[in-house]
CSV table of C-alpha atoms in Angstrom, one decimal:
chain,number,residue,atom,x,y,z
S,1,MET,CA,193.9,68.9,-15.6
S,2,LYS,CA,195.1,69.0,-12.0
S,3,ALA,CA,194.7,66.1,-9.7
S,4,ALA,CA,195.7,65.4,-6.0
S,5,ARG,CA,197.1,61.9,-5.6
S,6,LEU,CA,198.1,60.2,-2.4
S,7,HIS,CA,201.5,58.5,-2.9
S,8,GLY,CA,202.0,57.4,0.7
S,9,VAL,CA,201.2,58.2,4.3
S,10,GLY,CA,200.9,62.0,4.4
S,11,ASP,CA,202.3,62.3,0.9
S,12,LEU,CA,199.7,64.1,-1.2
S,13,ARG,CA,200.8,65.7,-4.4
S,14,VAL,CA,199.0,68.0,-6.9
S,15,ASP,CA,200.2,67.5,-10.4
S,16,ASP,CA,199.0,68.0,-14.0
S,17,GLU,CA,197.8,64.9,-15.8
S,18,ALA,CA,195.7,63.8,-18.8
S,19,PRO,CA,191.9,64.1,-18.2
S,20,PRO,CA,189.9,60.9,-18.1
S,21,SER,CA,187.8,59.8,-21.1
S,22,ALA,CA,184.1,59.2,-20.7
S,23,ARG,CA,183.2,55.7,-21.9
S,24,ALA,CA,179.8,54.6,-23.1
S,25,GLY,CA,177.2,55.3,-20.4
S,26,GLU,CA,179.4,57.8,-18.6
S,27,VAL,CA,179.2,61.6,-18.3
S,28,MET,CA,182.1,64.0,-17.8
S,29,VAL,CA,181.7,66.0,-14.6
S,30,ARG,CA,183.7,69.1,-13.9
S,31,VAL,CA,184.1,68.9,-10.1
S,32,THR,CA,183.2,71.9,-8.1
S,33,ALA,CA,183.4,70.7,-4.5
S,34,VAL,CA,184.7,67.6,-2.6
S,35,GLY,CA,184.2,67.0,1.1
S,36,LEU,CA,186.9,65.3,3.1
S,37,CYS,CA,185.5,62.4,5.1
S,38,GLY,CA,186.9,60.5,8.0
S,39,SER,CA,187.7,57.6,5.8
S,40,ASP,CA,189.8,59.9,3.6
S,41,LEU,CA,191.7,60.8,6.7
S,42,HIS,CA,192.4,57.1,7.3
S,43,TRP,CA,193.9,56.8,3.9
S,44,PHE,CA,196.0,60.0,4.4
S,45,THR,CA,197.3,59.1,7.9
S,46,GLU,CA,197.5,55.3,7.6
S,47,GLY,CA,197.8,54.6,3.9
S,48,GLY,CA,194.6,52.6,3.9
S,49,ILE,CA,191.4,51.8,5.7
S,50,GLY,CA,190.4,48.4,7.2
S,51,ASP,CA,191.9,45.7,5.0
S,52,ALA,CA,192.3,48.1,1.9
S,53,THR,CA,195.7,49.5,1.5
S,54,LEU,CA,197.4,51.9,-0.9
S,55,THR,CA,198.8,49.9,-3.9
S,56,ARG,CA,199.3,52.9,-6.3
S,57,PRO,CA,199.0,56.7,-6.2
S,58,LEU,CA,195.3,57.3,-5.5
S,59,VAL,CA,193.0,60.2,-6.0
S,60,LEU,CA,190.9,60.4,-2.8
S,61,GLY,CA,187.5,62.0,-2.3
S,62,HIS,CA,184.1,60.5,-2.5
S,63,GLU,CA,181.9,63.4,-1.3
S,64,LEU,CA,181.6,65.3,-4.6
S,65,GLY,CA,179.4,67.2,-7.0
S,66,GLY,CA,179.9,69.3,-10.0
S,67,THR,CA,178.6,70.3,-13.5
S,68,ILE,CA,178.3,68.0,-16.5
S,69,ALA,CA,180.9,69.3,-18.9
S,70,GLU,CA,179.7,68.0,-22.3
S,71,GLY,CA,176.9,66.1,-24.1
S,72,PRO,CA,173.1,66.5,-23.9
S,73,ARG,CA,173.2,67.3,-20.2
S,74,ALA,CA,176.0,69.9,-20.4
S,75,GLY,CA,175.7,72.6,-17.8
S,76,GLN,CA,173.5,70.5,-15.4
S,77,ARG,CA,174.6,70.6,-11.8
S,78,VAL,CA,174.8,67.1,-10.3
S,79,ALA,CA,175.7,65.2,-7.2
S,80,VAL,CA,177.9,62.1,-7.8
S,81,ASP,CA,177.0,58.9,-6.0
S,82,PRO,CA,180.5,57.5,-5.3
S,83,ALA,CA,179.4,53.9,-5.3
S,84,VAL,CA,178.9,51.9,-8.5
S,85,PRO,CA,177.5,48.4,-7.6
S,86,CYS,CA,177.4,45.7,-10.3
S,87,GLY,CA,173.6,45.6,-10.2
S,88,THR,CA,173.3,41.9,-11.0
S,89,CYS,CA,174.8,40.0,-8.1
S,90,GLU,CA,172.6,38.3,-5.5
S,91,LEU,CA,173.1,41.1,-3.0
S,92,CYS,CA,172.2,43.8,-5.5
S,93,VAL,CA,169.1,41.9,-6.6
S,94,GLU,CA,168.1,41.5,-3.0
S,95,GLY,CA,168.2,45.3,-2.5
S,96,HIS,CA,171.6,45.6,-0.8
S,97,PRO,CA,173.7,47.4,-3.4
S,98,ASN,CA,175.9,48.9,-0.7
S,99,LEU,CA,177.0,45.3,0.1
S,100,CYS,CA,177.9,44.4,-3.5
S,101,PRO,CA,181.2,42.5,-3.5
S,102,GLN,CA,182.1,44.0,-6.9
S,103,VAL,CA,181.2,47.6,-6.0
S,104,ARG,CA,183.5,50.3,-7.3
S,105,PHE,CA,183.9,53.2,-5.0
S,106,ALA,CA,185.4,56.6,-5.7
S,107,GLY,CA,188.7,57.2,-3.9
S,108,HIS,CA,189.0,53.6,-2.7
S,109,GLY,CA,191.2,50.7,-4.0
S,110,ALA,CA,191.7,51.0,-7.7
S,111,THR,CA,189.1,53.7,-8.4
S,112,ASP,CA,190.2,57.3,-8.4
S,113,GLY,CA,188.0,59.8,-6.6
S,114,GLY,CA,187.0,63.4,-6.8
S,115,LEU,CA,190.1,65.5,-5.9
S,116,ARG,CA,190.7,66.4,-9.5
S,117,GLU,CA,189.2,68.8,-12.0
S,118,LEU,CA,187.3,66.2,-14.1
S,119,VAL,CA,185.7,62.9,-13.3
S,120,ALA,CA,184.1,60.5,-15.8
S,121,TRP,CA,181.3,58.6,-14.0
S,122,PRO,CA,178.3,56.4,-14.9
S,123,GLU,CA,175.4,58.6,-15.9
S,124,HIS,CA,172.9,56.6,-13.8
S,125,ARG,CA,175.0,57.4,-10.7
S,126,VAL,CA,174.8,61.2,-11.0
S,127,HIS,CA,171.7,63.1,-9.7
S,128,ALA,CA,170.5,66.5,-10.8
S,129,VAL,CA,170.3,69.0,-8.0
S,130,PRO,CA,168.4,72.3,-7.8
S,131,ASP,CA,170.2,75.6,-8.0
S,132,SER,CA,169.1,76.4,-4.4
S,133,LEU,CA,171.9,74.0,-3.3
S,134,SER,CA,175.4,75.5,-3.2
S,135,ASP,CA,178.4,73.5,-4.5
S,136,ALA,CA,179.4,72.7,-0.9
S,137,ASP,CA,175.8,71.6,-0.1
S,138,VAL,CA,176.0,69.1,-3.0
S,139,ALA,CA,179.2,67.6,-1.6
S,140,MET,CA,177.5,67.3,1.8
S,141,LEU,CA,174.8,65.1,0.3
S,142,GLU,CA,177.1,62.0,0.6
S,143,PRO,CA,177.7,62.2,4.4
S,144,LEU,CA,174.0,63.1,4.8
S,145,GLY,CA,173.2,59.9,2.9
S,146,VAL,CA,175.3,57.9,5.3
S,147,ALA,CA,173.3,59.5,8.2
S,148,ILE,CA,170.0,58.7,6.5
S,149,HIS,CA,171.1,55.1,6.1
S,150,ALA,CA,172.2,54.9,9.7
S,151,VAL,CA,168.8,56.2,10.9
S,152,ASP,CA,167.0,53.8,8.6
S,153,LEU,CA,169.0,50.9,10.2
S,154,SER,CA,168.0,52.1,13.7
S,155,HIS,CA,164.3,51.7,12.9
S,156,PRO,CA,163.4,55.2,14.2
S,157,HIS,CA,161.0,55.4,17.1
S,158,VAL,CA,158.4,58.2,16.4
S,159,GLY,CA,158.1,60.3,19.6
S,160,GLY,CA,161.2,58.6,21.1
S,161,THR,CA,164.6,59.6,22.3
S,162,VAL,CA,167.7,59.5,20.1
S,163,VAL,CA,171.3,59.6,21.3
S,164,VAL,CA,174.1,60.4,18.9
S,165,VAL,CA,177.6,59.7,20.2
S,166,GLY,CA,180.2,61.6,18.2
S,167,CYS,CA,179.1,64.8,16.5
S,168,GLY,CA,181.3,65.3,13.5
S,169,PRO,CA,179.5,66.0,10.2
S,170,ILE,CA,177.8,62.6,10.0
S,171,GLY,CA,176.7,62.7,13.6
S,172,LEU,CA,175.3,66.2,13.2
S,173,CYS,CA,173.4,65.1,10.1
S,174,ALA,CA,172.2,62.0,12.0
S,175,LEU,CA,170.8,64.3,14.7
S,176,GLN,CA,168.8,66.2,12.2
S,177,VAL,CA,167.6,63.1,10.3
S,178,ALA,CA,166.5,61.4,13.5
S,179,ARG,CA,164.5,64.6,14.3
S,180,ALA,CA,162.9,64.6,10.8
S,181,ALA,CA,162.1,60.9,11.3
S,182,GLY,CA,160.1,61.6,14.5
S,183,ALA,CA,162.4,61.7,17.4
S,184,THR,CA,161.1,64.2,19.9
S,185,ARG,CA,164.1,64.2,22.2
S,186,ALA,CA,167.8,64.2,21.1
S,187,VAL,CA,170.9,63.8,23.2
S,188,ALA,CA,174.4,64.5,21.8
S,189,VAL,CA,177.6,63.2,23.3
S,190,GLU,CA,180.8,64.9,22.0
S,191,PRO,CA,184.2,65.7,23.6
S,192,LEU,CA,185.2,68.6,21.4
S,193,ALA,CA,183.7,72.0,22.4
S,194,HIS,CA,183.1,73.4,18.9
S,195,ARG,CA,181.2,70.2,17.9
S,196,ARG,CA,179.1,70.4,21.1
S,197,GLU,CA,178.3,74.0,20.2
S,198,ALA,CA,177.1,72.9,16.8
S,199,ALA,CA,175.2,69.9,18.2
S,200,ALA,CA,173.3,72.2,20.5
S,201,ARG,CA,171.3,73.5,17.5
S,202,TRP,CA,169.5,70.2,17.2
S,203,ALA,CA,169.9,68.4,20.5
S,204,ASP,CA,168.0,69.0,23.7
S,205,VAL,CA,170.9,67.9,25.8
S,206,VAL,CA,174.6,68.1,24.9
S,207,LEU,CA,177.1,66.2,27.1
S,208,ASP,CA,180.9,66.1,27.4
S,209,PRO,CA,182.0,62.5,28.0
S,210,ARG,CA,185.1,63.7,29.7
S,211,ALA,CA,183.3,65.9,32.3
S,212,ASP,CA,182.9,64.9,35.9
S,213,GLY,CA,179.5,63.4,36.6
S,214,PHE,CA,179.0,62.4,32.9
S,215,GLU,CA,177.5,59.0,33.7
S,216,ALA,CA,174.8,60.5,36.0
S,217,GLU,CA,174.1,63.2,33.4
S,218,LEU,CA,173.6,60.6,30.7
S,219,ARG,CA,171.2,58.6,32.8
S,220,ASP,CA,169.2,61.8,33.6
S,221,ALA,CA,169.2,62.7,29.9
S,222,VAL,CA,167.9,59.3,28.6
S,223,GLY,CA,165.6,58.4,31.5
S,224,PRO,CA,165.4,55.3,33.6
S,225,LEU,CA,165.0,52.9,30.7
S,226,GLY,CA,167.4,54.5,28.2
S,227,ALA,CA,167.1,55.8,24.6
S,228,HIS,CA,165.0,54.2,21.9
S,229,THR,CA,167.7,54.9,19.2
S,230,VAL,CA,171.5,55.2,19.6
S,231,ILE,CA,173.8,56.0,16.7
S,232,GLU,CA,177.5,55.9,17.3
S,233,CYS,CA,179.6,58.0,14.9
S,234,ALA,CA,183.0,58.3,16.7
S,235,GLY,CA,184.7,55.0,15.9
S,236,ASN,CA,186.3,54.2,19.2
S,237,ASP,CA,185.5,51.8,22.0
S,238,ASP,CA,184.7,54.5,24.6
S,239,ALA,CA,181.9,55.7,22.2
S,240,VAL,CA,180.6,52.2,21.8
S,241,ALA,CA,180.5,51.7,25.6
S,242,ILE,CA,178.6,55.0,26.0
S,243,SER,CA,176.2,53.8,23.3
S,244,VAL,CA,175.6,50.6,25.2
S,245,GLU,CA,175.0,52.5,28.4
S,246,ALA,CA,172.6,54.9,26.8
S,247,ALA,CA,170.4,52.3,25.0
S,248,ARG,CA,167.2,50.9,26.6
S,249,PRO,CA,166.7,47.2,26.7
S,250,GLY,CA,165.8,45.8,23.4
S,251,ALA,CA,167.1,48.8,21.5
S,252,THR,CA,169.2,48.9,18.4
S,253,VAL,CA,172.7,50.5,18.5
S,254,VAL,CA,173.9,51.6,15.1
S,255,LEU,CA,177.7,51.7,14.7
S,256,ALA,CA,178.7,54.2,12.0
S,257,GLY,CA,182.2,55.1,13.2
S,258,ILE,CA,185.3,53.5,11.7
S,259,PRO,CA,187.9,52.5,14.3
S,260,ASP,CA,191.5,53.4,13.7
S,261,ASP,CA,192.8,49.9,14.4
S,262,ASP,CA,190.0,48.0,12.6
S,263,HIS,CA,188.7,46.5,15.9
S,264,THR,CA,185.7,47.3,18.1
S,265,ALA,CA,185.1,46.1,21.6
S,266,PHE,CA,182.1,46.7,23.9
S,267,PRO,CA,180.9,45.7,27.4
S,268,ALA,CA,179.4,42.3,26.5
S,269,ALA,CA,177.6,41.5,29.7
S,270,HIS,CA,175.8,44.8,29.8
S,271,ALA,CA,174.8,44.6,26.1
S,272,ARG,CA,173.7,41.0,26.5
S,273,ARG,CA,171.5,41.7,29.6
S,274,LYS,CA,169.8,44.5,27.6
S,275,GLY,CA,169.3,42.3,24.6
S,276,LEU,CA,170.8,44.9,22.3
S,277,THR,CA,171.0,44.6,18.5
S,278,PHE,CA,174.0,46.0,16.8
S,279,ARG,CA,173.8,47.2,13.2
S,280,MET,CA,176.8,48.1,11.2
S,281,VAL,CA,176.7,51.0,8.6
S,282,ARG,CA,178.2,50.1,5.2
S,283,ARG,CA,178.1,53.4,3.4
S,284,MET,CA,174.5,53.9,2.2
S,285,LYS,CA,171.8,52.6,0.0
S,286,ASP,CA,170.3,54.6,-2.9
S,287,VAL,CA,169.3,57.6,-0.8
S,288,TYR,CA,170.5,60.5,-2.9
S,289,PRO,CA,167.0,61.6,-3.9
S,290,ARG,CA,165.9,61.7,-0.3
S,291,ALA,CA,169.0,63.6,0.7
S,292,ILE,CA,168.4,66.2,-2.0
S,293,ALA,CA,164.8,66.5,-1.0
S,294,LEU,CA,165.7,67.0,2.7
S,295,VAL,CA,168.2,69.8,2.0
S,296,ALA,CA,166.2,71.5,-0.7
S,297,GLY,CA,163.1,71.4,1.5
S,298,GLY,CA,164.9,73.0,4.4
S,299,HIS,CA,164.5,69.9,6.7
S,300,VAL,CA,168.2,69.4,7.1
S,301,ASP,CA,170.9,72.1,7.3
S,302,VAL,CA,174.2,71.0,5.8
S,303,ARG,CA,175.5,74.4,4.8
S,304,SER,CA,176.4,75.5,8.3
S,305,LEU,CA,178.5,72.3,8.8
S,306,VAL,CA,181.1,73.4,6.2
S,307,THR,CA,183.7,75.4,8.1
S,308,HIS,CA,186.8,75.4,5.8
S,309,THR,CA,187.2,75.6,2.0
S,310,PHE,CA,190.5,75.1,0.2
S,311,ALA,CA,191.6,75.2,-3.4
S,312,LEU,CA,192.9,72.0,-5.0
S,313,ASP,CA,196.5,73.3,-4.9
S,314,ASP,CA,196.1,73.5,-1.1
S,315,ALA,CA,194.7,70.0,-0.7
S,316,ALA,CA,197.5,68.9,1.6
S,317,LYS,CA,196.7,71.8,3.9
S,318,ALA,CA,193.0,70.8,3.8
S,319,PHE,CA,193.9,67.3,5.0
S,320,GLU,CA,196.1,68.7,7.8
S,321,VAL,CA,193.2,70.9,9.0
S,322,ALA,CA,190.7,68.0,8.8
S,323,THR,CA,193.1,65.6,10.6
S,324,ALA,CA,193.5,68.1,13.4
S,325,ARG,CA,189.6,68.2,13.8
S,326,GLU,CA,189.9,72.0,13.8
S,327,GLY,CA,186.4,72.6,12.4
S,328,LEU,CA,183.5,70.5,11.1
S,329,LYS,CA,183.5,69.8,7.4
S,330,VAL,CA,186.5,70.6,5.2
S,331,VAL,CA,185.8,71.1,1.5
S,332,VAL,CA,188.2,71.3,-1.4
S,333,ALA,CA,187.0,73.3,-4.5
S,334,PRO,CA,188.8,72.1,-7.6
């Protein structure tokens, strides 16, 4: 089979290699689509993410779906949950599998991901999907799941105002999920014009943080007290500062963005006076069934977020396009 492995910063090679073997409790999935995530771009451009660094050639890709290739479920289309928690540690038992210290995660550390033709994965971590979902839709369920988890952490305020700062694919999903959760007013903040255009489909107000008069426009958009819910999806200090400014006193600010230098700073005095609560997004919990239901039921549109599709042989070009932020979601179709 073919696989794309990252050998070093910017060094992605597609080669033939032996297919994996499915062990007891695993199914073999023929991969049909893999989305490139911002965390994949950290690996590609920096050789790691946070305190995790490249120690061997690694197959990236954790937003994936495909078709079961063999066994009793052969031919069934599935979404692959990239996280495999241990299921027995204290955090797993307490209901926080996304915080499991022993979690294995596709395309991270020592666990190869989806940028290959075949993946052997635990059967209980793959989810059947209806035929109404395209292959790219299935790959988009993972970033949608992160957005669902982020909105869950925000304790959505029915009838309230939501602000999403950073409107890449996860931010655009968060706008839609917050709407589905009961927000009646949505404000999007995004510096890139094509992303603002996309956000305008779901936001009442779309703002460019680089524009003259942005601060006054933001105050007008969120009202005198500020927004009930703020979700930051950009991963930089400017976005966090905007989030603090947009939030009303007592609100929760959810930080979903991943900073390039593994550090986050914010205006402490302003946040303290407002009594803000910050919540950090660690991937997601077990939300795949909800993500599937939202897309299948037409409540969330992920299909329009996929702007580029590449063959596996062109995976390096796919990473270049994604790194340049030329579109929204870049998908590789092995």
